[in-house]
């Protein structure tokens, strides 16, 4: 309804401008002719009257022109009072001959008009061009005489026998209107001298005589003969309302029957057609519908033996006006358009006259496709204009007047013209109001034309004064346009504004090229095509794609070619095989829709050389129903016996082939349907057989008229309404236009995103309903929609463009690049990027963050930032905690999904103050752990499984702890027994180390093992470093040796005595003791999350985490990273080896007692540390309680004999 109202308003404004601008023209009577001169044929010295009567505002003066030159009056030439021309005596000879073209020119104060042309012809008749020739025929056969003469007016032909009129009473003798004489079943009395007599109003002439000899008939019964056409129909061109004769004479035994038909299977007009003689077709009063190909068939009676001859009939007709120009009133500086459309055969030429003279074209006055456009009208343009349509059959004129209204009170020009491209067919034009008289402007006129080329048509759109912008939406894709604007007042218009140039976007090609196919051998097809014109390419062609397959195999092969390609040779094909081919063109935007397949059969493989294909030139549509076929003879020394031509509509069966003569090089195919695609095939006929064929496709254009009555294209659907149903669908509704056809109609809907770059986004939907739902659209996107109607092979223009935006949708993706940076001890900076979605208007961002402990309880803190921000600060964070951060985007529709959580670890206290910020982001390495909030997305079954697993793990930990405590007590009991044996020896006992090696029984040997095997392992049997079983050993790349610098807790024993207890030289001893007042060990992060771990798991984790640090502590420590995998049984076996039991004691029992001093209250853990590398994470043995104190470790290494003593102590 809005479009309808806008159009009505535009027409009202234009009507208002025109009506109010009329001044002094209300009494105008249009100048016209009541009677115009017509063609005249006269005899020499006869008087001639050429009529010319004009009507209009008096006074009217009349002048006459002969062959375009003003004719002066004389004693023989007089202009009568009514304007007619009187010639007293017509002359034919000499330079003063009166033959020629006459026109009268009538003029009054408003202008002048010129009449149609009148041809004055003086009757004449020339000598015969073709004379009859002698004939010698047997009795009973057919005799045929012909003659030809030039006459004006056309002469009537009669025949004489022996200089007497030939009697025509018998049916055996026929004289055709074109002068041909037929004598069937010749008798002996028909012999004689025949001559032709031509007569017109001016004279009579006789041809030469020709003798007819009649021989005796054959003896006995005559043999049967196939039908043979002696004289077939010839191609003929006739003027409208004239008579046409199509001759057909055949012979055979028995005498053949002649019948007529049309090649297009249409019936022959029985009212105006008749058969003359034995088979000649005469059509009187020919009209356009009589044009076509006629077939003469000679058939043997009672059989199917026949012979066919064909001829084409072309009916010429003078011009007739389809649309006449109309008189107009325009203000100064306005624009006037005169439209004139005519039809005829051949198509008429249209010219324009101003006051009876040829219009002088310049920058303001142009002619576009028979339209006269005058811009920036001045007073000199006030005149009478005539449209002249003429061809060889005549001419016709139409008159229209332009009235120019002058006014000095005019507005200034519109200012600051701007143009912006919207799509492939639309440009937005904007401007500012004039500086002067802007309040008096009632309308604006937008003018636009193509920037490239000459004589491009200028278009105009009138809009109201309530806007300063306008969308021109009927432009061609990929073209440059120039625009200017004129402001209108009631009594005048402004000068035209400055021009601005803007280009439209490219689009997919409107149509694919037409293919031309031929074969040079049985195994190839030469494919060629012509480049698409700019109107069809809709941009620069980027590539071509040629697809082909055989008719029996659905497998399609494709070849892509560059933009400048116009031919391609397909090789390695199969002989005598039907191939289907099609081509597609593409611009930068996308590919055109694939066309229908074109068929071509490769030649057969033959030992004889057949003629190559004729050189078929580009097919030329003469009009909407006819095609001109031109070709060149086949190259090479080939004796051509003729050509065969076959054509059919795409998708339809082939028509019978047409036999053409050897000398023919062109043929016109008539009676085709408009807007259809046809395939034409042509091949040469020779003695060796049919040659290779040449194929080509062509499309007939649309036309305003078909056959007898004009048929205009149906109107476009109107009005069109669009409603956005959702973020991905638009509903389109329209009304069927009112027109007379009751046939079924269909519609095509085109949906295009505004500002389209990729044409693959264009959607085409076919429907028979008056509404359609277009799904699968992008949210919050501006679309332009148009509808086209199809009925009876005709298509309407696209409807007016309707713009509709889909509804917005919630974000479908989270923000990208989430990054968390610690900038202070308790402050972190969160940054991100917008989600990668088009047309997404984000209103705000939601930031959720929490510590790990609060995350376990499901508590998150929310922070919200506006959609224009991409950063936020997290303040008042607690040091020593690990925080999780995630973010989502939201708009007015709803919230989008959250991103993956990012972990940020804060150090205890101000460890990062003054240092570089620490970053955590969603794309970091394995050092940053990204926790998932799956706690809030697990079901009841998963929770039950977790509880069962935790219970099983706790049960295992309790069992392991019980086993370890039991073994520890048994070992402590064995050590107590050993201590008792040592104490019984007393201080005076000799060399205990030696006596142990010799005297202690085997059952007591095991009591010596726990001292080392319970906590220490000799990794390689010869190493001087003992490794703790319960704890990993941390490497020390820089070892500092201290000699006698650390004292034991019990000061009454010296370090020199402790170095020799129970160990031989070269061994390293690890001693331990608990420190009073040491703080308890801190729990690890894993223990916070999952609880205390078992001994084996902790040992493996710690050994894996720092095993790389023991590469340089000693030579034998390279394999100690997996020391935690030894079992107690393996250590017992290793500790009982002879190498570990043969150590000598070099001290007293008091020293031995000091070395074996153990604390039985607890099972402390061991920790071997490097002085240069602080511990990464302290570890607490699972058996310890919180109240136990961590032990201190001392490593003492006993030197080999001959070396000075030293010890290695670790605090």
PDB file of C-alpha atoms in Angstrom, residues 2 59 299 342 449 466 496 513 629 691 694 816 912 953 1022 1165:
ATOM      1  CA  UNK A   2       2.940   2.319   0.723  1.00  0.00           C
ATOM      2  CA  UNK A  59      -3.487  30.670 -40.393  1.00  0.00           C
ATOM      3  CA  UNK A 299       3.144 -39.172 -53.390  1.00  0.00           C
ATOM      4  CA  UNK A 342       6.412   0.796 -34.357  1.00  0.00           C
ATOM      5  CA  UNK A 449      21.863   7.475 -17.036  1.00  0.00           C
ATOM      6  CA  UNK A 466       9.447  15.976   2.110  1.00  0.00           C
ATOM      7  CA  UNK A 496      20.378  20.776 -12.949  1.00  0.00           C
ATOM      8  CA  UNK A 513      26.637 -17.918 -23.641  1.00  0.00           C
ATOM      9  CA  UNK A 629      21.109 -18.651 -40.444  1.00  0.00           C
ATOM     10  CA  UNK A 691      29.197 -34.612 -43.739  1.00  0.00           C
ATOM     11  CA  UNK A 694      27.630 -27.978 -37.056  1.00  0.00           C
ATOM     12  CA  UNK A 816      36.986 -14.634  21.678  1.00  0.00           C
ATOM     13  CA  UNK A 912      54.734 -10.212  42.080  1.00  0.00           C
ATOM     14  CA  UNK A 953      40.048 -45.044  47.560  1.00  0.00           C
ATOM     15  CA  UNK A1022      78.529 -49.136  44.127  1.00  0.00           C
ATOM     16  CA  UNK A1165      59.708 -38.684  56.185  1.00  0.00           C
TER      17      UNK A1165
END
